[in-house]
Coordinates of C-alpha atoms in Angstrom, one line a residue:
M1 CA -137.0 135.9 76.6
A2 CA -135.0 132.5 77.0
G3 CA -134.7 133.2 80.7
I4 CA -138.3 133.0 81.4
K5 CA -138.7 129.6 79.3
A6 CA -135.8 128.5 81.3
L7 CA -137.3 129.3 84.6
V8 CA -140.6 127.5 83.6
G9 CA -138.9 124.4 82.3
L10 CA -137.1 124.4 85.8
S11 CA -139.9 125.0 87.8
F12 CA -142.0 122.4 85.5
S13 CA -139.2 119.8 86.5
G14 CA -138.9 120.6 89.8
A15 CA -142.7 120.2 90.0
I16 CA -142.2 116.4 88.3
G17 CA -139.7 115.5 91.2
L18 CA -141.9 116.7 94.1
T19 CA -144.6 114.9 92.7
F20 CA -142.7 111.5 92.7
L21 CA -141.2 112.6 96.2
L22 CA -145.3 112.8 97.0
L23 CA -146.1 109.7 95.4
S24 CA -143.4 107.6 97.4
C25 CA -144.9 108.8 100.5
A26 CA -149.1 109.2 100.3
L27 CA -149.5 106.2 97.6
E28 CA -151.8 103.6 99.6
Q29 CA -149.5 101.0 99.7
Y30 CA -146.4 103.1 101.1
G31 CA -148.7 105.0 103.8
V32 CA -145.0 106.2 105.5
Y33 CA -144.3 110.2 105.6
W34 CA -140.3 109.3 106.2
P35 CA -139.3 109.6 102.8
L36 CA -140.0 113.5 103.2
F37 CA -136.8 114.2 105.1
V38 CA -134.7 114.3 101.9
L39 CA -136.4 117.8 101.6
F40 CA -134.0 118.6 103.9
F41 CA -131.2 117.8 101.3
Y42 CA -133.0 119.7 98.7
V43 CA -132.6 122.8 100.7
L44 CA -129.1 122.2 102.2
S45 CA -127.2 121.5 98.7
P46 CA -127.2 124.7 97.1
I47 CA -126.1 126.7 100.3
P48 CA -122.7 126.0 100.1
T49 CA -122.2 127.1 96.6
F50 CA -124.2 130.1 97.1
I51 CA -121.6 130.6 100.3
S52 CA -118.5 130.2 97.8
R53 CA -119.9 132.3 95.3
R54 CA -120.4 135.3 97.9
L55 CA -117.0 134.4 99.4
S56 CA -114.5 133.9 96.5
D57 CA -112.8 136.4 94.6
D58 CA -113.7 136.6 90.9
S59 CA -109.7 135.9 89.6
D60 CA -109.2 133.7 86.8
V61 CA -107.3 130.9 88.6
A62 CA -107.5 127.0 88.0
S63 CA -108.5 126.0 91.4
N64 CA -110.1 128.1 94.4
A65 CA -109.8 126.3 97.7
C66 CA -113.5 127.9 98.8
R67 CA -115.0 126.4 95.7
E68 CA -113.6 123.0 95.9
L69 CA -114.7 122.8 99.3
A70 CA -118.0 123.8 98.5
Y71 CA -118.3 121.3 95.9
F72 CA -117.0 118.9 98.6
F73 CA -120.0 119.8 100.7
T74 CA -122.5 119.6 98.1
T75 CA -121.6 116.2 96.6
G76 CA -121.6 114.8 100.6
I77 CA -124.9 116.8 100.9
V78 CA -126.3 114.7 97.4
V79 CA -124.7 111.5 98.5
S80 CA -126.9 111.3 101.7
A81 CA -129.9 112.3 100.0
F82 CA -129.2 109.4 97.8
A83 CA -128.5 106.9 101.0
L84 CA -131.2 107.5 103.4
P85 CA -134.0 106.3 101.8
I86 CA -131.6 103.2 100.6
I87 CA -131.3 102.9 104.7
M88 CA -134.8 103.4 105.0
A89 CA -135.3 100.6 102.7
R90 CA -133.1 98.2 104.3
V91 CA -134.0 98.4 107.8
A92 CA -137.9 98.2 106.6
V93 CA -139.2 101.6 107.1
I94 CA -140.0 102.2 104.0
Q95 CA -140.8 99.5 100.8
L96 CA -138.8 99.2 97.8
G97 CA -141.1 100.8 95.7
A98 CA -141.3 104.1 97.7
C99 CA -137.3 104.0 97.5
G100 CA -137.3 103.9 93.9
L101 CA -139.7 106.7 93.8
V102 CA -137.5 108.9 95.8
M103 CA -134.9 107.8 93.9
A104 CA -136.3 109.1 90.9
A105 CA -137.2 112.8 92.7
N106 CA -133.8 112.7 93.7
V107 CA -132.3 112.4 90.4
V108 CA -135.3 114.9 89.0
I109 CA -134.7 117.4 91.9
F110 CA -131.1 117.2 91.6
L111 CA -130.6 117.6 88.0
T112 CA -132.9 120.5 88.1
I113 CA -130.8 122.4 90.6
L114 CA -127.6 121.5 88.6
S115 CA -129.7 123.1 85.6
F116 CA -130.1 126.1 87.8
F117 CA -126.9 127.1 88.3
L118 CA -125.7 126.5 84.4
V119 CA -128.1 128.7 83.0
F120 CA -128.2 131.6 85.8
G121 CA -125.0 130.8 86.9
G122 CA -123.6 134.1 85.1
G123 CA -120.0 133.4 84.1
D124 CA -118.2 131.9 86.6
D125 CA -116.2 128.6 86.1
F126 CA -118.7 126.3 87.4
S127 CA -119.1 125.2 83.3
W128 CA -118.1 121.6 81.3
E129 CA -116.4 123.5 78.6

C-alpha cells in the first residue's frame, strides 16, 4: 500500500511542477511558449541513470565508472534546465516572472524525479546513508 501512496504523491508533485511550467507560458502577461523547451530536459534527465543501471554490474564496489558518468551527464542536463530560462530572460525572450515560474517548476519536477529513484530504486547504491 505504501507504493501506491508514493506513486500518488509523485504524480501530484509532478502535476504541480507542470502547472508552474504551464503558468509561465500561458499567463496573459507572459504570453510566449519558449519555456516549454525545458520539457526536453525533463525527459532526458533520467535516461543516463536508466542506461547505467542496465549496463552496470551489481557488484558492491565503492565506485562504478558507468554510474559516475551517468551522474555527470544527469548533472549537466539538470544544470542546463536551470540555465536555459535564465539565458532566455537575460536576452529578453521571456520575462523575469516567467523565469521564476520555470525555476519553481524545475525544482519541483527534478525533486519528483529524484524521489522516484529513491522510492523505487530497489536496493542499489543510490542512497545517502
